[in-house]
PDB file of C-alpha atoms and ligand atoms in Angstrom:
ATOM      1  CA  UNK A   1       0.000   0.000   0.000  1.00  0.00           C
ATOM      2  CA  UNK A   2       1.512   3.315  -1.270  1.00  0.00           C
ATOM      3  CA  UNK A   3       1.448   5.876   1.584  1.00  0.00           C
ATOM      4  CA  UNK A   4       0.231   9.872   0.658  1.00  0.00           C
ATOM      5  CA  UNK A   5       3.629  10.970   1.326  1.00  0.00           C
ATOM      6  CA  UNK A   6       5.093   8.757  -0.790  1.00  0.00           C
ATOM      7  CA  UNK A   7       2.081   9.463  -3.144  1.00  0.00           C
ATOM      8  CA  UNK A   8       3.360  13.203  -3.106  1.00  0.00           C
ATOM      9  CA  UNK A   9       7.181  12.604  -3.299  1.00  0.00           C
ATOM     10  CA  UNK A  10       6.787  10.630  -6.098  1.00  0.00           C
ATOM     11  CA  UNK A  11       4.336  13.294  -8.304  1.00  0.00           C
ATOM     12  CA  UNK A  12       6.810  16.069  -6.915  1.00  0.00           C
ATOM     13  CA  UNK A  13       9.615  13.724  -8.281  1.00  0.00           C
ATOM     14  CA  UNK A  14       8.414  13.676 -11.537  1.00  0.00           C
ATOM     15  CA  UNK A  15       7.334  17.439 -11.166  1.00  0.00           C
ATOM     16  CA  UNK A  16      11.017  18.305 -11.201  1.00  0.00           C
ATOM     17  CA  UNK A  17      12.385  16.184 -13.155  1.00  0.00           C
ATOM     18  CA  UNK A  18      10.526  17.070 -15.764  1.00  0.00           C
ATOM     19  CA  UNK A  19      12.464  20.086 -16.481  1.00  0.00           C
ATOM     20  CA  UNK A  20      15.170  18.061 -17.904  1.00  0.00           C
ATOM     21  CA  UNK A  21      12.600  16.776 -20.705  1.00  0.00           C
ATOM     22  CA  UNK A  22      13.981  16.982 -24.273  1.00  0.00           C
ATOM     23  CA  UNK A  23      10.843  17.610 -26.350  1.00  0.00           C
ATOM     24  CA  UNK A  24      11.752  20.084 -29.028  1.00  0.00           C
ATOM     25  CA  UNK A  25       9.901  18.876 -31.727  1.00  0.00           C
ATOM     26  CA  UNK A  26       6.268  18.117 -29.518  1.00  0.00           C
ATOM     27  CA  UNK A  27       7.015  20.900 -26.954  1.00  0.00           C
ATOM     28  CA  UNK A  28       5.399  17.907 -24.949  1.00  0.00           C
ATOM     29  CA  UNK A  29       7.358  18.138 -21.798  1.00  0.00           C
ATOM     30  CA  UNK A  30       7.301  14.468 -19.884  1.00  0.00           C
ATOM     31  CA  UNK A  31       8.263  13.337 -16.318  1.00  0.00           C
ATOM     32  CA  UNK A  32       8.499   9.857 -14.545  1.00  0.00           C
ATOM     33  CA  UNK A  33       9.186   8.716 -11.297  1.00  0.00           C
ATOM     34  CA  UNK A  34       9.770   5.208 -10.637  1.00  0.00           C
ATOM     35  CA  UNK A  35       9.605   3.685  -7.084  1.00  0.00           C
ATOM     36  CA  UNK A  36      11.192   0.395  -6.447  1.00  0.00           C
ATOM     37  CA  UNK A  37      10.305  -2.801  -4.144  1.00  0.00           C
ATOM     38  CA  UNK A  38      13.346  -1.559  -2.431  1.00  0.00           C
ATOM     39  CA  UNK A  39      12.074   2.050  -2.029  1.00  0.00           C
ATOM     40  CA  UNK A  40      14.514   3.831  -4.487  1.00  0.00           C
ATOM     41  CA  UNK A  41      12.940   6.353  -6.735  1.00  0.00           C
ATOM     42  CA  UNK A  42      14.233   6.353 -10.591  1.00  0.00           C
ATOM     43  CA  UNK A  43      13.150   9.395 -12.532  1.00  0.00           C
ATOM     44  CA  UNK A  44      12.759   9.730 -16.276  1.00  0.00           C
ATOM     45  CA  UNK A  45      12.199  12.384 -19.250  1.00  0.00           C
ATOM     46  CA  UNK A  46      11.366  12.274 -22.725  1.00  0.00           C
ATOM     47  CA  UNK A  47      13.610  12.806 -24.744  1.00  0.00           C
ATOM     48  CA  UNK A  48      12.850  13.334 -28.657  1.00  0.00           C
ATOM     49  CA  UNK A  49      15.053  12.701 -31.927  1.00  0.00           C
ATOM     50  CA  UNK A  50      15.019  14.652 -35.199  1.00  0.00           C
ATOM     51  CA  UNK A  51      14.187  11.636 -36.782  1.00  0.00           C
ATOM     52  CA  UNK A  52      11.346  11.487 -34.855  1.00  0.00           C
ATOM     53  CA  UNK A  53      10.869   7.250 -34.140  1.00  0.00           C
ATOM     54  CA  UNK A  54      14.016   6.979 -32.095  1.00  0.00           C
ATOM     55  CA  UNK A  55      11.851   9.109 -29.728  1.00  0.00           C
ATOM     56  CA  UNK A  56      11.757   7.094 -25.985  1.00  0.00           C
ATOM     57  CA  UNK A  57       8.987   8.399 -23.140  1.00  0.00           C
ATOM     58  CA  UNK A  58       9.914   9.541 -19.847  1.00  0.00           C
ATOM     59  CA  UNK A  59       8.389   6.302 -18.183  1.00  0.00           C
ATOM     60  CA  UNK A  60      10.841   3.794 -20.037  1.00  0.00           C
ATOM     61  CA  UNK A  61      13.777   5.978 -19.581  1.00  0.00           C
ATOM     62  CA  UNK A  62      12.693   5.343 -15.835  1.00  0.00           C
ATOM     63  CA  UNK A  63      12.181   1.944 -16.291  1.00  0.00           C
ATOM     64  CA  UNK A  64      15.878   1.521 -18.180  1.00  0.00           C
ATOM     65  CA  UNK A  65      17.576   3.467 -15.736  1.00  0.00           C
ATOM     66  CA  UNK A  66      16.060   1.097 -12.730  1.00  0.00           C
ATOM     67  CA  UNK A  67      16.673  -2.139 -14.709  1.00  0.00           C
ATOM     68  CA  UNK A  68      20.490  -1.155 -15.386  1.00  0.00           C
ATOM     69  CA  UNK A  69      21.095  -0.748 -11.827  1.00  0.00           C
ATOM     70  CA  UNK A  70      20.285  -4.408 -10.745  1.00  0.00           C
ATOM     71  CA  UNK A  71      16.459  -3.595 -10.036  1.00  0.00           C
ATOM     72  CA  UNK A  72      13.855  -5.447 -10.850  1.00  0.00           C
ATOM     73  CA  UNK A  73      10.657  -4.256  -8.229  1.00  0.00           C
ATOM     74  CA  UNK A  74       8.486  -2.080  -8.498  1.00  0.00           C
ATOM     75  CA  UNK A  75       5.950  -0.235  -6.570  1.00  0.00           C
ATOM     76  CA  UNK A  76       4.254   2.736  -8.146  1.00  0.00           C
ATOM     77  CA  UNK A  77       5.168   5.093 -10.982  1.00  0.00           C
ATOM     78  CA  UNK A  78       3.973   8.441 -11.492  1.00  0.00           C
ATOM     79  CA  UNK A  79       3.515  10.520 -14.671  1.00  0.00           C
ATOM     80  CA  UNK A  80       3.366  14.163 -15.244  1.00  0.00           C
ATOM     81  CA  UNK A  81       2.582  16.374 -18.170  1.00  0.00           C
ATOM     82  CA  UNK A  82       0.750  19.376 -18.394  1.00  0.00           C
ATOM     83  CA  UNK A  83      -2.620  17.598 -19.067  1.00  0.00           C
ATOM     84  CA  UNK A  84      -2.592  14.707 -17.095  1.00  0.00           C
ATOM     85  CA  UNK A  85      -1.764  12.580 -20.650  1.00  0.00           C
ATOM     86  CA  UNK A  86      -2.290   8.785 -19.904  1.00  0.00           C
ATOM     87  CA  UNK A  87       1.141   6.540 -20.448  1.00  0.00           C
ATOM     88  CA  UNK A  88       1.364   5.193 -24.179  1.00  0.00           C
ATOM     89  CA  UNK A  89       0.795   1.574 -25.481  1.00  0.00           C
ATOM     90  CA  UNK A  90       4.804   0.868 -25.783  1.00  0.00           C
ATOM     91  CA  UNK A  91       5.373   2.243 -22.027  1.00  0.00           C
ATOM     92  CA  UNK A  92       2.380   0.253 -20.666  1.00  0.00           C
ATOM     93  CA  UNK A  93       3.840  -3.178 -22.232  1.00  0.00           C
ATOM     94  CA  UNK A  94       7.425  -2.474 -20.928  1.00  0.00           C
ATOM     95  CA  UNK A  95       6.164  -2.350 -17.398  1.00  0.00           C
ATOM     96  CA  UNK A  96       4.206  -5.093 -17.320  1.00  0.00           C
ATOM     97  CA  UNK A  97       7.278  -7.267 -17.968  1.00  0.00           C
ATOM     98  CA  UNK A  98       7.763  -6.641 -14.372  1.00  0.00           C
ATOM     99  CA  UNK A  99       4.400  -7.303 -12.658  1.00  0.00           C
ATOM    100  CA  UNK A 100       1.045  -6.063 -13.469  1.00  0.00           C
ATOM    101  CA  UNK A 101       0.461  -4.761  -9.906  1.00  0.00           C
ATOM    102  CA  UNK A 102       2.174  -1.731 -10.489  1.00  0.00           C
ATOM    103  CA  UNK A 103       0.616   1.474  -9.448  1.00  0.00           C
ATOM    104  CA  UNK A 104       0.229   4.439 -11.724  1.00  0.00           C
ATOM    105  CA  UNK A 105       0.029   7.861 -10.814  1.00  0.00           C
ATOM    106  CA  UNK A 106      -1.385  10.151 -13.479  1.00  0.00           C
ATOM    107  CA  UNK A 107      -1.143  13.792 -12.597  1.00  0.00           C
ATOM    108  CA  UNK A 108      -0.704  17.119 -13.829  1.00  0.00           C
ATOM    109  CA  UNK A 109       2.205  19.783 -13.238  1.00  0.00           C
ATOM    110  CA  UNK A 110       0.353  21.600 -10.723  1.00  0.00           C
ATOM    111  CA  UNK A 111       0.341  17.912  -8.381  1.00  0.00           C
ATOM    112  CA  UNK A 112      -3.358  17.217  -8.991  1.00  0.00           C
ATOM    113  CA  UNK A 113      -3.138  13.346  -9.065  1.00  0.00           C
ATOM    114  CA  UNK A 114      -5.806  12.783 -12.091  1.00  0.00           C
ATOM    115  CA  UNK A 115      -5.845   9.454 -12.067  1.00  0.00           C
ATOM    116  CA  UNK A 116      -4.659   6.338 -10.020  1.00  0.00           C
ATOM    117  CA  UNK A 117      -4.928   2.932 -11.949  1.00  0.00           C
ATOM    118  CA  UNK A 118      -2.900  -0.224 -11.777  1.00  0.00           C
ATOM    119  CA  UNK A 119      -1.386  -1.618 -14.943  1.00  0.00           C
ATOM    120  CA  UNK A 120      -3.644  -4.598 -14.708  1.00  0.00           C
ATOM    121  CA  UNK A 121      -6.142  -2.209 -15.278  1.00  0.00           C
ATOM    122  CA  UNK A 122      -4.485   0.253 -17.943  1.00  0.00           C
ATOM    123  CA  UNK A 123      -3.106  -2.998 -19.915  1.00  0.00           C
ATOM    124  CA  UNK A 124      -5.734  -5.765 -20.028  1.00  0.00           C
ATOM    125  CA  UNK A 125      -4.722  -9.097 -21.183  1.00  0.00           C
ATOM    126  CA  UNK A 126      -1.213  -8.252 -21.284  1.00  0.00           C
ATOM    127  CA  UNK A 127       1.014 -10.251 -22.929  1.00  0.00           C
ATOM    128  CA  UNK A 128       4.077 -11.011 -20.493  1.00  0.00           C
ATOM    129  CA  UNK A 129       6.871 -12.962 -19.646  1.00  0.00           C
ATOM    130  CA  UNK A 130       4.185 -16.213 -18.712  1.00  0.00           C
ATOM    131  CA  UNK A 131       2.656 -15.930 -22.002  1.00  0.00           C
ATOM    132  CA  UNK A 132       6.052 -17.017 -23.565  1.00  0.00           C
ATOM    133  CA  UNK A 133       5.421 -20.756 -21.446  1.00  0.00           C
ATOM    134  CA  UNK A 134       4.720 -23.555 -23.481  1.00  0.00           C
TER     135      UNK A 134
HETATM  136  N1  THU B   1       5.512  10.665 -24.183  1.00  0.00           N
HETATM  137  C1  THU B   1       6.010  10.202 -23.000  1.00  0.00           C
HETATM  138  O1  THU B   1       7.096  10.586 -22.566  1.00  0.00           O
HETATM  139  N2  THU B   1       5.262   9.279 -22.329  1.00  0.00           N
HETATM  140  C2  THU B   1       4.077   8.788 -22.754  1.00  0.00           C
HETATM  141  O2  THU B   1       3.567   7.855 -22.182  1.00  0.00           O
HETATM  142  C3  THU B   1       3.398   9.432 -23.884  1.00  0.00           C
HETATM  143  C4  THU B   1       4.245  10.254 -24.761  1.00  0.00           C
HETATM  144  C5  THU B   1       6.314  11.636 -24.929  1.00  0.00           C
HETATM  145  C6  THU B   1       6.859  11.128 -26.234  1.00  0.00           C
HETATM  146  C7  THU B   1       7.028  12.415 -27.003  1.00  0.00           C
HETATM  147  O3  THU B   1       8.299  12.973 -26.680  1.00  0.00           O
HETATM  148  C8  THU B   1       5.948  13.330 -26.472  1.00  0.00           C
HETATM  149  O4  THU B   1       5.526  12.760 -25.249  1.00  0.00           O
HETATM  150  C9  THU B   1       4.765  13.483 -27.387  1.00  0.00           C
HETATM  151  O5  THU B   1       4.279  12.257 -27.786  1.00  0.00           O
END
């Protein structure tokens, strides 16, 4: 069970981190903040390419960052843009390849938590590491 403070670290988290966003092309400024098992917090931006594709989202960049330090847990993640934009099909699938009871914090860049969902929830039927069992 995610406690409000942690709740509010993690928005305020992604609230700053944001700043660092790279999002020239979209002016669609992105930030993540990933908590662990462990209770670490990974944060993540967007960050865009001029050819556009090579793009990656603030939430994998969070995810990446976690995964190259050893960890493999996680807790919650929360997401802020300026409109409380939900987390996008690729982001969603890379999560769930570490547990579907991850909590996601949608909110906005004034800390109004928008939404709370698990990714059970945001990803149904999710094709994951079991589905590869035969
Ligand atoms: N973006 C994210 O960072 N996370 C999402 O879940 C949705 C989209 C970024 C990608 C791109 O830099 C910008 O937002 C507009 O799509």
């Amino acid at each position: 069970m995610l406690t409000d403070e942690l709740r509010q670290t993690l928005i305020q988290t992604a609230i700053e981190t944001r700043r660092w966003a790279y999002a020239p092309y979209s002016n669609y400024l992105v930030g993540a903040a990933l908590l662990t098992s462990s209770g670490r917090i990974y944060d993540g931006i967007n960050v865009e390419s001029a050819a556009y594709s090579t793009t990656i989202c603030a939430e994998r960049v969070a995810v990446f960052k976690a995964v190259s330090e050893g960890e493999r847990e996680f807790q919650a993640i929360a997401v802020v843009t300026e409109n409380g934009g939900s987390p996008c099909g690729s982001c969603r699938q890379v999560l769930a390849e570490f547990g579907l009871d991850l909590l996601i914090l949608i909110a906005d860049i004034d800390g109004n938590l928008r939404e709370e969902i698990s990714l059970a929830d945001l990803l149904p039927n999710a094709f994951t590491p079991k589905s590869l069992d035969r």
